[in-house]
Amino acid sequence: MGHTLRIGPALLWLVFSLPLQAQVQLTDKTLHLDPAWLTLLHYEPDWFGNGYTSQADDPAFFLSETGKTSPKAELEATLAAIQKPGGGDEHARCLYPARDMWLRERLDLPAQPADCPAYQEWKNTLNTESVTMVFAASYLNSPSSMFGHTFMRLDPPQEDEQTNLLLASTISYAADAAAHDNELLFAYRGIFGGYPGITSVQPYYEKIRLYSDIEHRDLWEYKLNLNQQEVDVMLAHAWEVQDRHFDYYFFDENCSSRLLELIDSARPGTNLQGEITTHAIPSDTVRWIVDKDLVADVHYRASAATSVAHSLSTLPRHQQTLAAAIANGYVQPDSEEVRSLPPQERAHLLDATYDYVRYKTEEDGWPREIAAPLSHNLLRERSRIDNVAPIGPPPEPEVRDDQGHDTFRLSLGAGQLAHREFTQLTFRPAYHDILDPPAGYRSGAQLQFLRLDARLYTDNDELQLEQLTGVEIRSLSPRDAFFTPLSWQVGFGGRRTDTGEKRVLTPYLEGGAGGSWRLGQKTQAFAMATADLEIDDDLRRGYDAAPGADIGLLHQNNRFSLAAGAKTKAWIVSSQHRQDQVYAKANWHIGREFSVFTEFTREDHYDRYQSTWHAGLHAYF
């Protein structure tokens, strides 16, 4: 009797569910190829053949043993699993709520609520009414952040303008790197897939603390125009993937690509993933969501460093000098020199100095016994000035990061090396150099990956690989009385070098460090100590090394960019000679799509002078 009671419900379930599954398969045999289903399971078309492979690398993400490569098998397994009786956190409807929602709507299955305590508690805790994509600007001092970073903020209902979004939760995807991995190891393993990617949920104020206050990165907040049903689907899919393993790849399967999949799952048909070809750079992905009309509003949140720099920049030059003297203890906040200023100027001087002292206390760890009394004295003097508004926040940049030039660049030019004429084609997948249109990018910053320069010499139709740049990074950050950043550069790849007898392609590694100083609003001077290493069998000892220097000027504006200077190197291992060069390079910007460029160098190498000129067109895609 008891055995009959136990098998009775199961028999009834089989009687009703098997005809339903058969009907589904008969009425829609291509359901497993629906773009929405492929998105939910992260399927991508195979490069060779007509199949699909999911980017999910965790077997627990699939209900079918062949689910990673078979959308049909996974759909059939999911359909069977969600129709099983019962509930609880381990039921398929609770583990995969987005799949369940989509299948029930698509196949008109009964929509009775599922008993999912853990998922419901998680969803209630997030209390999400709208979603905002946040872009953290690039940070060259960390390979993981050179291109910027994106994450989602889950906004609660906005009861009024005072609703504190700092307490909202965020969803982000990042590489699960070991704490002891250095930056070089992180970059290598990130490029070649050595890390699992993890989806994490954190409060927004922790993100601001990391990106804005510690790494000094401005934040752009893009509120998406998703309705409540789309928001619910996004959260349901986030629940499905948050504990699942996806291999992390620096260029394509990264923080931004996973977020694009969340948006695609919420609003089928957007096909943001289809925009990704060889790479998914965060600023590009933000540009895509803007172009697809997914953004309702944009808000700028300046970093702590940007805010302090703005406060100081509002002071006249002589008051900036006075603020530096107060901050460094040479002048007291209540000195006659300060009190003689008009009330408004004195108030702004004290405000800006206090902001700077507080910033340096957090950033450089100024001793409390010095910073605390100074801060107190500044606030005391400021409290004696009434009816003067504090310095306003930094203005929003005229051009957002997503409004700058596209990062893929193709260049065609012609030139002459000594007396040999050539045509050159340059292919650069990412990202920006200091002569590209600067709008939307950090001034003085350069970051290039996998740039290839090929030349065809017209005198003998000889095609040569002139240079292959693996990575090239340059940061020219001006120094002043308040901030003293280090300017630096590093690069590696392969390049043509003159051995005295012929030009050969040699692997190289180069670096440098120094300083940069602003000469005007758009112009700066820089000086770098450099070091070069080349390795090749054509060199006398198989390698050569050279200390050197690079001194020059850089001007950047929205119409044209110019770099000019002089370099010297002293090769000390194989060839033992000096290599001196003067150079001038300029780009004239035609909107954000094109630049006309010209370059000239004059070089003294192996006691012979030779000139190179090169001109052409950059196109940005």
Coordinates of C-alpha atoms in Angstrom, one line a residue:
M1 CA 0.0 0.0 0.0
G2 CA 2.8 2.5 1.0
H3 CA 4.8 1.5 -2.0
T4 CA 1.8 2.2 -4.3
L5 CA 1.3 5.6 -2.7
R6 CA 4.9 6.5 -3.3
I7 CA 4.9 5.5 -7.0
G8 CA 1.5 6.9 -7.8
P9 CA 2.5 10.6 -8.1
A10 CA 5.5 9.6 -10.1
L11 CA 3.4 7.7 -12.6
L12 CA 0.9 10.5 -12.9
W13 CA 3.8 13.0 -13.5
L14 CA 5.1 10.7 -16.3
V15 CA 1.7 10.4 -17.8
F16 CA 1.2 14.1 -18.1
S17 CA 4.8 15.3 -18.7
L18 CA 5.9 12.9 -21.5
P19 CA 3.2 14.0 -23.9
L20 CA 4.0 17.6 -23.2
Q21 CA 7.7 17.1 -23.9
A22 CA 6.9 15.2 -27.1
Q23 CA 4.6 18.0 -28.1
V24 CA 7.3 20.6 -27.5
Q25 CA 9.8 18.7 -29.6
L26 CA 7.2 18.2 -32.4
T27 CA 6.0 21.8 -32.5
D28 CA 9.3 23.6 -32.3
K29 CA 12.3 21.5 -33.3
T30 CA 14.6 24.5 -33.5
L31 CA 13.9 25.9 -30.0
H32 CA 17.5 25.1 -28.9
L33 CA 18.8 27.4 -31.5
D34 CA 16.8 30.4 -30.3
P35 CA 19.3 33.3 -29.6
A36 CA 17.8 33.8 -26.1
W37 CA 18.6 30.2 -25.2
L38 CA 22.1 30.3 -26.7
T39 CA 22.7 33.5 -24.6
L40 CA 21.5 32.0 -21.4
L41 CA 23.9 29.0 -21.8
H42 CA 26.7 31.2 -23.2
Y43 CA 27.0 29.3 -26.4
E44 CA 29.2 30.6 -29.2
P45 CA 29.4 29.2 -32.8
D46 CA 32.4 26.9 -33.3
W47 CA 35.1 28.3 -35.6
F48 CA 35.1 25.2 -37.7
G49 CA 31.8 23.3 -38.3
N50 CA 28.2 24.1 -37.5
G51 CA 28.2 23.3 -33.8
Y52 CA 28.3 25.4 -30.6
T53 CA 30.4 25.4 -27.5
S54 CA 29.6 27.2 -24.3
Q55 CA 32.0 29.6 -22.6
A56 CA 30.9 28.2 -19.3
D57 CA 33.7 25.8 -18.0
D58 CA 32.0 24.4 -14.9
P59 CA 30.3 21.0 -15.4
A60 CA 27.8 21.9 -12.7
F61 CA 26.4 24.6 -15.0
F62 CA 25.0 22.0 -17.3
L63 CA 22.2 19.5 -16.7
S64 CA 23.2 17.3 -19.6
E65 CA 26.5 15.5 -19.8
T66 CA 26.9 16.9 -23.3
G67 CA 25.5 20.3 -22.5
K68 CA 28.7 22.2 -23.1
T69 CA 28.5 21.4 -26.8
S70 CA 24.9 20.5 -27.4
P71 CA 22.3 23.3 -26.9
K72 CA 19.6 20.7 -27.8
A73 CA 20.6 18.2 -25.2
E74 CA 20.8 20.9 -22.5
L75 CA 17.4 22.3 -23.4
E76 CA 15.8 18.8 -23.2
A77 CA 17.5 18.1 -19.9
T78 CA 16.5 21.5 -18.5
L79 CA 12.9 21.0 -19.7
A80 CA 12.7 17.7 -18.0
A81 CA 14.3 18.9 -14.8
I82 CA 12.1 22.0 -14.3
Q83 CA 8.9 19.9 -14.6
K84 CA 9.9 17.5 -11.9
P85 CA 7.6 17.8 -8.8
G86 CA 8.9 19.3 -5.6
G87 CA 10.9 22.4 -4.8
G88 CA 13.7 23.5 -2.5
D89 CA 17.0 25.2 -3.2
E90 CA 18.4 22.2 -5.1
H91 CA 15.6 21.9 -7.5
A92 CA 16.4 22.9 -11.1
R93 CA 13.9 25.8 -11.0
C94 CA 15.8 27.3 -8.1
L95 CA 19.2 26.7 -9.5
Y96 CA 18.4 28.0 -13.0
P97 CA 15.5 30.5 -12.5
A98 CA 16.3 32.4 -15.8
R99 CA 16.1 29.3 -17.9
D100 CA 12.9 28.3 -16.0
M101 CA 11.3 31.7 -16.7
W102 CA 12.2 31.7 -20.4
L103 CA 11.0 28.1 -21.0
R104 CA 7.7 28.6 -19.2
E105 CA 7.0 31.8 -21.2
R106 CA 8.2 30.3 -24.5
L107 CA 6.3 27.0 -24.2
D108 CA 3.3 28.2 -22.2
L109 CA 4.1 25.9 -19.3
P110 CA 2.2 26.3 -16.0
A111 CA 3.7 29.4 -14.2
Q112 CA 3.1 28.3 -10.7
P113 CA 5.7 29.9 -8.3
A114 CA 8.6 27.7 -7.2
D115 CA 9.7 27.2 -3.6
C116 CA 13.2 28.7 -3.6
P117 CA 14.1 30.1 -0.2
A118 CA 17.8 30.9 -0.9
Y119 CA 17.2 32.6 -4.3
Q120 CA 14.2 34.5 -3.0
E121 CA 16.2 35.8 0.0
W122 CA 19.0 36.8 -2.2
K123 CA 16.7 38.7 -4.6
N124 CA 14.9 40.4 -1.7
T125 CA 18.2 41.5 -0.2
L126 CA 19.3 43.1 -3.5
N127 CA 15.9 44.8 -3.8
T128 CA 16.7 45.9 -7.4
E129 CA 14.5 48.3 -9.4
S130 CA 17.0 49.5 -12.0
V131 CA 20.5 48.6 -13.1
T132 CA 23.5 50.9 -13.7
M133 CA 26.6 49.9 -15.6
V134 CA 29.7 51.6 -14.0
F135 CA 32.9 52.2 -15.9
A136 CA 36.1 52.8 -13.9
A137 CA 38.7 54.7 -16.0
S138 CA 42.0 53.1 -16.9
Y139 CA 44.7 52.7 -14.4
L140 CA 48.1 52.1 -16.0
N141 CA 49.9 51.0 -12.8
S142 CA 48.1 47.7 -12.9
P143 CA 48.0 45.3 -15.9
S144 CA 44.5 44.1 -14.8
S145 CA 43.1 47.7 -15.0
M146 CA 45.0 49.2 -18.0
F147 CA 41.9 49.2 -20.2
G148 CA 39.5 50.3 -17.4
H149 CA 36.9 48.1 -15.7
T150 CA 33.1 47.7 -15.8
F151 CA 30.6 46.4 -13.2
M152 CA 26.9 46.6 -12.6
R153 CA 25.2 48.5 -9.7
L154 CA 21.9 47.2 -8.6
D155 CA 19.8 50.2 -7.6
P156 CA 17.0 49.9 -5.1
P157 CA 13.7 51.9 -5.6
Q158 CA 14.4 55.6 -5.7
E159 CA 12.0 57.0 -3.1
D160 CA 13.6 60.4 -3.5
E161 CA 16.8 62.1 -4.7
Q162 CA 18.4 61.5 -1.3
T163 CA 18.3 57.7 -1.6
N164 CA 21.8 56.5 -0.7
L165 CA 23.1 54.5 -3.7
L166 CA 26.4 54.0 -1.9
L167 CA 24.7 51.1 -0.1
A168 CA 23.5 49.5 -3.3
S169 CA 25.0 46.2 -4.3
T170 CA 27.2 45.6 -7.3
I171 CA 27.8 42.6 -9.6
S172 CA 31.2 42.2 -11.1
Y173 CA 33.3 39.6 -12.9
A174 CA 37.0 39.3 -12.5
A175 CA 39.9 36.8 -12.5
D176 CA 40.3 34.8 -9.3
A177 CA 44.0 35.5 -9.0
A178 CA 46.2 34.2 -6.2
A179 CA 47.2 37.0 -3.7
H180 CA 50.9 36.3 -4.2
D181 CA 50.9 36.5 -8.0
N182 CA 52.8 39.6 -9.2
E183 CA 51.6 41.9 -11.9
L184 CA 53.7 40.3 -14.7
L185 CA 52.4 36.8 -13.8
F186 CA 48.9 38.1 -13.7
A187 CA 49.2 39.7 -17.1
Y188 CA 50.6 36.4 -18.6
R189 CA 48.0 34.1 -17.1
G190 CA 45.3 36.6 -17.8
I191 CA 46.1 36.6 -21.5
F192 CA 46.4 32.8 -21.9
G193 CA 43.6 31.7 -19.6
G194 CA 45.3 30.7 -16.4
Y195 CA 42.7 32.0 -14.1
P196 CA 39.0 31.1 -13.4
G197 CA 36.7 34.0 -13.5
I198 CA 34.3 34.6 -10.7
T199 CA 31.1 36.7 -10.3
S200 CA 31.0 38.5 -7.0
V201 CA 28.4 40.8 -5.2
Q202 CA 29.7 43.7 -3.2
P203 CA 28.4 47.0 -1.8
Y204 CA 28.9 50.0 -4.1
Y205 CA 30.8 51.9 -1.4
E206 CA 33.5 49.3 -1.4
K207 CA 34.0 49.7 -5.2
I208 CA 34.2 53.5 -4.7
R209 CA 36.8 53.0 -2.0
L210 CA 38.9 50.8 -4.3
Y211 CA 38.6 52.6 -7.6
S212 CA 38.0 56.2 -6.7
D213 CA 39.8 56.6 -3.4
I214 CA 42.7 54.2 -3.7
E215 CA 43.4 53.8 -7.4
H216 CA 42.3 57.4 -8.3
R217 CA 40.0 56.4 -11.1
D218 CA 37.0 58.5 -12.2
L219 CA 33.7 56.6 -12.4
W220 CA 31.1 56.9 -15.1
E221 CA 27.6 55.6 -14.2
Y222 CA 25.3 54.6 -17.1
K223 CA 21.8 53.9 -15.9
L224 CA 20.2 51.3 -18.2
N225 CA 16.6 51.6 -19.4
L226 CA 15.6 48.1 -18.5
N227 CA 12.1 47.5 -17.2
Q228 CA 11.3 45.6 -14.1
Q229 CA 10.7 42.3 -15.9
E230 CA 14.1 42.6 -17.7
V231 CA 15.8 43.5 -14.4
D232 CA 14.3 40.3 -12.9
V233 CA 15.6 38.2 -15.7
M234 CA 19.1 39.7 -15.4
L235 CA 19.1 39.0 -11.6
A236 CA 17.9 35.4 -12.3
H237 CA 20.7 34.8 -14.7
A238 CA 23.3 36.4 -12.4
W239 CA 22.1 33.9 -9.7
E240 CA 22.7 31.1 -12.2
V241 CA 26.4 32.1 -12.9
Q242 CA 27.6 33.6 -9.7
D243 CA 29.1 30.4 -8.3
R244 CA 30.1 28.9 -11.7
H245 CA 33.5 28.7 -13.2
F246 CA 34.2 30.6 -16.5
D247 CA 37.8 30.7 -17.7
Y248 CA 39.1 34.3 -17.7
Y249 CA 40.8 35.8 -20.7
F250 CA 42.2 39.3 -20.6
F251 CA 41.1 40.3 -24.1
D252 CA 37.7 38.7 -24.8
E253 CA 36.2 36.6 -21.9
N254 CA 36.7 39.4 -19.4
C255 CA 34.8 41.6 -17.0
S256 CA 33.0 43.4 -19.7
S257 CA 32.0 40.5 -21.9
R258 CA 30.2 38.7 -19.0
L259 CA 28.2 41.9 -18.3
L260 CA 27.2 42.1 -21.9
E261 CA 25.8 38.6 -21.6
L262 CA 23.8 39.7 -18.6
I263 CA 22.2 42.5 -20.7
D264 CA 21.6 40.2 -23.6
S265 CA 19.9 37.7 -21.4
A266 CA 17.7 40.5 -20.0
R267 CA 16.7 42.0 -23.3
P268 CA 17.0 39.3 -26.1
G269 CA 17.9 40.7 -29.5
T270 CA 20.4 43.3 -28.3
N271 CA 23.2 41.0 -29.3
L272 CA 25.9 42.9 -27.6
Q273 CA 28.1 39.8 -27.6
G274 CA 28.0 39.9 -31.4
E275 CA 30.0 43.1 -31.3
I276 CA 33.0 41.3 -29.8
T277 CA 35.5 40.1 -32.4
T278 CA 39.1 39.8 -31.2
H279 CA 38.7 41.7 -27.9
A280 CA 36.2 43.3 -25.5
I281 CA 37.8 46.5 -24.2
P282 CA 35.6 48.0 -21.4
S283 CA 35.4 51.5 -23.0
D284 CA 34.3 49.8 -26.3
T285 CA 31.6 47.8 -24.5
V286 CA 30.2 50.9 -22.9
R287 CA 30.2 52.5 -26.4
W288 CA 28.1 49.5 -27.6
I289 CA 25.5 49.8 -25.0
V290 CA 25.2 53.5 -25.7
D291 CA 24.9 52.9 -29.4
K292 CA 22.2 50.3 -28.9
D293 CA 20.0 52.9 -27.0
L294 CA 20.3 51.0 -23.7
V295 CA 21.3 54.0 -21.6
A296 CA 18.7 56.3 -19.9
D297 CA 21.1 58.6 -18.0
V298 CA 24.8 59.2 -17.4
H299 CA 26.4 60.4 -14.2
Y300 CA 30.1 61.3 -13.6
R301 CA 31.7 60.6 -10.2
A302 CA 35.2 62.2 -9.9
S303 CA 37.9 60.3 -8.0
A304 CA 39.5 61.7 -4.9
A305 CA 42.6 62.7 -6.8
T306 CA 40.5 64.5 -9.5
S307 CA 38.6 66.4 -6.8
V308 CA 41.7 67.5 -5.0
A309 CA 43.4 68.6 -8.2
H310 CA 40.3 70.6 -9.2
S311 CA 40.2 72.4 -5.8
L312 CA 43.8 73.4 -6.1
S313 CA 43.5 74.4 -9.7
T314 CA 40.8 77.0 -8.8
L315 CA 43.4 79.0 -6.8
P316 CA 45.6 81.6 -8.5
R317 CA 49.2 80.5 -9.0
H318 CA 50.6 82.5 -6.0
Q319 CA 47.9 81.0 -3.7
Q320 CA 48.8 77.5 -4.9
T321 CA 52.3 78.2 -3.7
L322 CA 50.9 79.4 -0.4
A323 CA 48.7 76.2 -0.1
A324 CA 51.8 74.0 -0.6
A325 CA 53.7 76.0 2.0
I326 CA 50.8 75.5 4.5
A327 CA 50.5 71.8 3.8
N328 CA 54.2 71.3 4.3
G329 CA 54.4 73.2 7.5
Y330 CA 56.2 76.3 6.3
V331 CA 53.3 78.6 6.8
Q332 CA 50.6 78.4 9.5
P333 CA 46.9 78.6 8.6
D334 CA 46.4 81.6 10.9
S335 CA 49.5 83.5 9.7
E336 CA 49.2 87.1 8.6
E337 CA 49.9 86.1 5.0
V338 CA 46.7 84.0 5.0
R339 CA 44.5 86.4 7.0
S340 CA 45.3 89.3 4.7
L341 CA 43.4 87.6 1.9
P342 CA 39.8 88.6 1.2
P343 CA 37.3 86.3 2.9
Q344 CA 36.3 84.4 -0.2
E345 CA 39.9 83.8 -1.4
R346 CA 40.9 82.8 2.1
A347 CA 38.0 80.4 2.5
H348 CA 38.9 78.7 -0.8
L349 CA 42.5 78.5 0.1
L350 CA 41.8 76.8 3.4
D351 CA 39.2 74.4 1.7
A352 CA 41.7 73.4 -1.0
T353 CA 44.5 72.9 1.4
Y354 CA 42.4 70.9 3.8
D355 CA 41.3 68.6 0.9
Y356 CA 44.9 68.1 -0.1
V357 CA 46.0 67.3 3.5
R358 CA 43.2 64.8 3.9
Y359 CA 44.0 63.2 0.5
K360 CA 47.8 62.9 1.3
T361 CA 46.9 61.4 4.7
E362 CA 45.0 58.7 3.0
E363 CA 47.3 58.3 0.0
D364 CA 50.8 58.6 1.5
G365 CA 50.0 57.9 5.1
W366 CA 51.1 61.2 6.5
P367 CA 51.7 60.7 10.3
R368 CA 48.6 61.4 12.3
E369 CA 50.6 63.6 14.8
I370 CA 51.3 65.9 11.9
A371 CA 48.1 65.7 9.8
A372 CA 45.6 65.8 12.6
P373 CA 46.7 69.2 14.2
L374 CA 47.1 70.7 10.7
S375 CA 43.6 69.6 9.7
H376 CA 42.2 70.9 12.9
N377 CA 43.8 74.3 12.4
L378 CA 42.6 74.5 8.8
L379 CA 39.0 73.7 9.9
R380 CA 39.2 76.2 12.8
E381 CA 40.3 79.0 10.5
R382 CA 37.7 78.1 7.9
S383 CA 34.9 78.1 10.6
R384 CA 35.6 81.8 11.2
I385 CA 34.5 82.7 7.6
D386 CA 30.8 83.0 7.1
N387 CA 28.7 83.2 4.0
V388 CA 31.3 81.7 1.6
A389 CA 30.2 78.6 -0.3
P390 CA 32.8 75.8 -0.6
I391 CA 34.6 75.1 -3.8
G392 CA 32.3 73.2 -6.2
P393 CA 32.8 69.7 -7.5
P394 CA 35.0 69.1 -10.6
P395 CA 33.2 69.7 -13.8
E396 CA 32.2 66.7 -15.9
P397 CA 34.7 66.2 -18.8
E398 CA 33.5 67.4 -22.1
V399 CA 34.1 64.0 -23.7
R400 CA 33.3 60.8 -21.9
D401 CA 35.6 57.7 -22.1
D402 CA 33.1 56.0 -24.4
Q403 CA 33.0 59.0 -26.7
G404 CA 36.7 58.9 -27.6
H405 CA 38.1 57.3 -30.7
D406 CA 37.6 53.6 -31.4
T407 CA 40.5 51.4 -30.2
F408 CA 41.1 49.4 -33.3
R409 CA 43.4 51.3 -35.7
L410 CA 44.5 50.6 -39.3
S411 CA 47.1 52.8 -40.8
L412 CA 48.4 53.2 -44.4
G413 CA 51.4 55.3 -45.2
A414 CA 54.4 55.9 -47.4
G415 CA 57.9 57.0 -46.6
Q416 CA 61.6 56.8 -47.2
L417 CA 64.5 55.2 -45.2
A418 CA 67.7 56.7 -46.4
H419 CA 67.2 56.4 -50.1
R420 CA 64.8 53.5 -50.0
E421 CA 61.1 54.3 -50.5
F422 CA 58.5 52.1 -48.8
T423 CA 54.8 51.7 -48.3
Q424 CA 53.8 50.7 -44.7
L425 CA 50.7 49.0 -43.4
T426 CA 50.1 49.1 -39.6
F427 CA 47.5 47.0 -37.8
R428 CA 46.8 47.7 -34.1
P429 CA 43.9 45.9 -32.3
A430 CA 44.2 48.1 -29.1
Y431 CA 44.3 50.7 -27.7
H432 CA 45.7 54.3 -27.8
D433 CA 49.0 56.1 -28.2
I434 CA 49.9 59.6 -27.1
L435 CA 49.4 61.0 -30.6
D436 CA 46.0 59.6 -31.1
P437 CA 43.0 61.9 -30.6
P438 CA 43.2 62.6 -26.8
A439 CA 39.5 63.3 -26.1
G440 CA 38.2 60.5 -23.8
Y441 CA 41.6 59.2 -22.9
R442 CA 44.1 60.1 -20.1
S443 CA 46.5 62.9 -21.1
G444 CA 50.0 61.6 -21.7
A445 CA 49.0 57.9 -21.5
Q446 CA 49.8 55.3 -24.1
L447 CA 48.9 51.6 -24.2
Q448 CA 49.3 49.5 -27.3
F449 CA 48.9 45.7 -27.7
L450 CA 49.9 43.5 -30.6
R451 CA 50.7 46.2 -33.1
L452 CA 52.1 45.0 -36.4
D453 CA 54.1 47.2 -38.8
A454 CA 54.8 45.7 -42.3
R455 CA 56.7 47.5 -45.0
L456 CA 57.0 47.0 -48.8
Y457 CA 60.1 48.5 -50.2
T458 CA 59.4 49.6 -53.7
D459 CA 62.9 49.5 -55.1
N460 CA 63.0 45.7 -55.0
D461 CA 59.4 44.7 -54.0
E462 CA 60.7 43.4 -50.7
L463 CA 58.1 42.8 -47.9
Q464 CA 59.5 43.1 -44.4
L465 CA 58.1 42.9 -40.9
E466 CA 59.3 46.2 -39.5
Q467 CA 58.1 45.8 -35.9
L468 CA 55.8 43.6 -33.9
T469 CA 54.9 45.3 -30.6
G470 CA 53.7 42.9 -27.9
V471 CA 53.0 45.5 -25.3
E472 CA 53.9 49.2 -25.2
I473 CA 53.0 51.3 -22.2
R474 CA 53.9 55.0 -21.5
S475 CA 52.6 57.2 -18.7
L476 CA 53.7 60.9 -18.8
S477 CA 52.0 62.4 -15.7
P478 CA 53.1 66.0 -15.0
R479 CA 54.6 66.9 -11.6
D480 CA 53.9 70.0 -9.6
A481 CA 54.1 71.4 -6.1
F482 CA 51.4 69.0 -4.8
F483 CA 51.7 65.8 -6.9
T484 CA 55.0 64.1 -7.9
P485 CA 54.0 61.1 -10.0
L486 CA 56.7 59.0 -11.8
S487 CA 56.6 59.0 -15.5
W488 CA 57.6 55.7 -16.9
Q489 CA 57.5 53.4 -20.0
V490 CA 57.9 49.7 -20.8
G491 CA 57.6 47.7 -24.0
F492 CA 58.6 44.4 -25.6
G493 CA 58.3 42.7 -29.0
G494 CA 60.4 42.5 -32.1
R495 CA 61.9 45.3 -34.2
R496 CA 64.3 46.0 -37.0
T497 CA 67.8 47.0 -35.8
D498 CA 70.9 48.0 -37.6
T499 CA 73.9 45.7 -36.9
G500 CA 76.2 47.9 -39.0
E501 CA 76.0 45.6 -41.9
K502 CA 72.3 44.9 -42.3
R503 CA 68.9 45.5 -40.7
V504 CA 67.6 42.4 -38.8
L505 CA 64.5 41.7 -36.8
T506 CA 65.5 41.2 -33.1
P507 CA 63.4 40.6 -30.0
Y508 CA 63.7 43.6 -27.6
L509 CA 62.8 44.7 -24.1
E510 CA 62.8 48.4 -23.2
G511 CA 61.9 50.5 -20.2
G512 CA 62.4 53.9 -18.7
A513 CA 61.5 56.2 -15.8
G514 CA 61.7 59.9 -15.2
G515 CA 59.6 63.0 -14.8
S516 CA 57.2 65.3 -16.8
W517 CA 56.4 68.9 -16.2
R518 CA 53.6 71.0 -17.5
L519 CA 54.5 74.0 -19.6
G520 CA 51.0 75.0 -20.5
Q521 CA 47.5 73.7 -20.4
K522 CA 48.1 71.3 -23.3
T523 CA 51.9 71.1 -23.4
Q524 CA 54.4 69.2 -21.2
A525 CA 58.2 68.5 -21.2
F526 CA 59.5 65.1 -20.1
A527 CA 62.9 63.6 -19.4
M528 CA 63.5 59.8 -19.1
A529 CA 66.4 57.6 -18.3
T530 CA 66.0 54.5 -20.5
A531 CA 67.3 51.0 -20.9
D532 CA 67.2 48.7 -23.9
L533 CA 68.0 45.0 -24.4
E534 CA 68.1 43.2 -27.8
I535 CA 68.7 39.5 -28.3
D536 CA 69.6 38.0 -31.6
D537 CA 72.2 35.6 -33.2
D538 CA 73.1 38.3 -35.6
L539 CA 74.5 40.4 -32.8
R540 CA 78.2 39.7 -32.0
R541 CA 77.6 38.3 -28.6
G542 CA 74.0 37.2 -29.2
Y543 CA 72.6 40.2 -27.3
D544 CA 73.2 43.9 -26.7
A545 CA 72.2 46.4 -24.0
A546 CA 72.1 50.1 -23.8
P547 CA 71.4 52.7 -21.2
G548 CA 70.1 56.0 -22.6
A549 CA 67.9 59.0 -22.3
D550 CA 64.8 60.5 -24.0
I551 CA 64.1 64.2 -23.6
G552 CA 61.2 65.9 -25.4
L553 CA 58.0 67.9 -25.6
L554 CA 54.4 66.6 -25.9
H555 CA 51.4 68.7 -27.0
Q556 CA 47.9 67.3 -27.2
N557 CA 44.7 69.0 -28.2
N558 CA 41.5 67.9 -30.1
R559 CA 42.9 69.2 -33.4
F560 CA 46.4 67.9 -33.5
S561 CA 49.1 66.2 -31.3
L562 CA 52.8 66.7 -31.5
A563 CA 55.8 64.9 -29.9
A564 CA 59.4 66.1 -30.5
G565 CA 62.7 65.4 -28.8
A566 CA 66.0 63.7 -28.8
K567 CA 67.1 60.2 -27.8
T568 CA 70.5 58.8 -27.1
K569 CA 71.6 55.2 -26.4
A570 CA 75.1 53.8 -25.6
W571 CA 75.3 50.1 -26.7
I572 CA 77.8 48.5 -24.3
V573 CA 77.9 44.8 -25.0
S574 CA 78.2 43.7 -28.6
S575 CA 78.7 46.8 -30.7
Q576 CA 80.0 49.4 -28.1
H577 CA 78.8 52.6 -29.9
R578 CA 76.4 55.4 -29.5
Q579 CA 73.0 55.8 -31.3
D580 CA 71.7 59.4 -31.3
Q581 CA 68.4 60.5 -32.8
V582 CA 66.2 63.6 -33.1
Y583 CA 62.5 63.1 -33.9
A584 CA 59.3 64.9 -34.6
K585 CA 55.9 63.3 -34.9
A586 CA 52.5 64.9 -35.5
N587 CA 48.9 63.8 -36.0
W588 CA 46.1 66.0 -37.4
H589 CA 42.8 64.7 -36.1
I590 CA 39.8 64.5 -38.4
G591 CA 36.9 63.8 -36.0
R592 CA 37.2 60.6 -34.1
E593 CA 37.5 58.3 -37.1
F594 CA 40.6 59.5 -38.9
S595 CA 44.0 61.2 -38.3
V596 CA 46.6 62.3 -40.8
F597 CA 50.1 61.6 -39.5
T598 CA 53.7 62.5 -40.3
E599 CA 56.9 61.4 -38.7
F600 CA 60.6 62.5 -39.2
T601 CA 63.8 61.1 -37.6
R602 CA 67.4 62.0 -38.1
E603 CA 69.8 59.4 -36.7
D604 CA 73.5 59.0 -36.2
H605 CA 74.2 55.3 -36.1
Y606 CA 77.6 53.6 -36.7
D607 CA 79.1 57.0 -37.6
R608 CA 76.7 57.5 -40.5
Y609 CA 73.7 59.8 -40.7
Q610 CA 70.4 58.8 -42.2
S611 CA 66.9 60.2 -42.2
T612 CA 63.5 58.6 -42.2
W613 CA 60.2 60.2 -43.0
H614 CA 56.8 58.6 -43.0
A615 CA 53.3 60.0 -43.6
G616 CA 49.8 58.6 -44.1
L617 CA 46.4 58.0 -42.6
H618 CA 45.1 56.4 -39.4
A619 CA 41.6 55.0 -39.4
Y620 CA 39.9 54.0 -36.1
F621 CA 37.3 51.3 -36.0

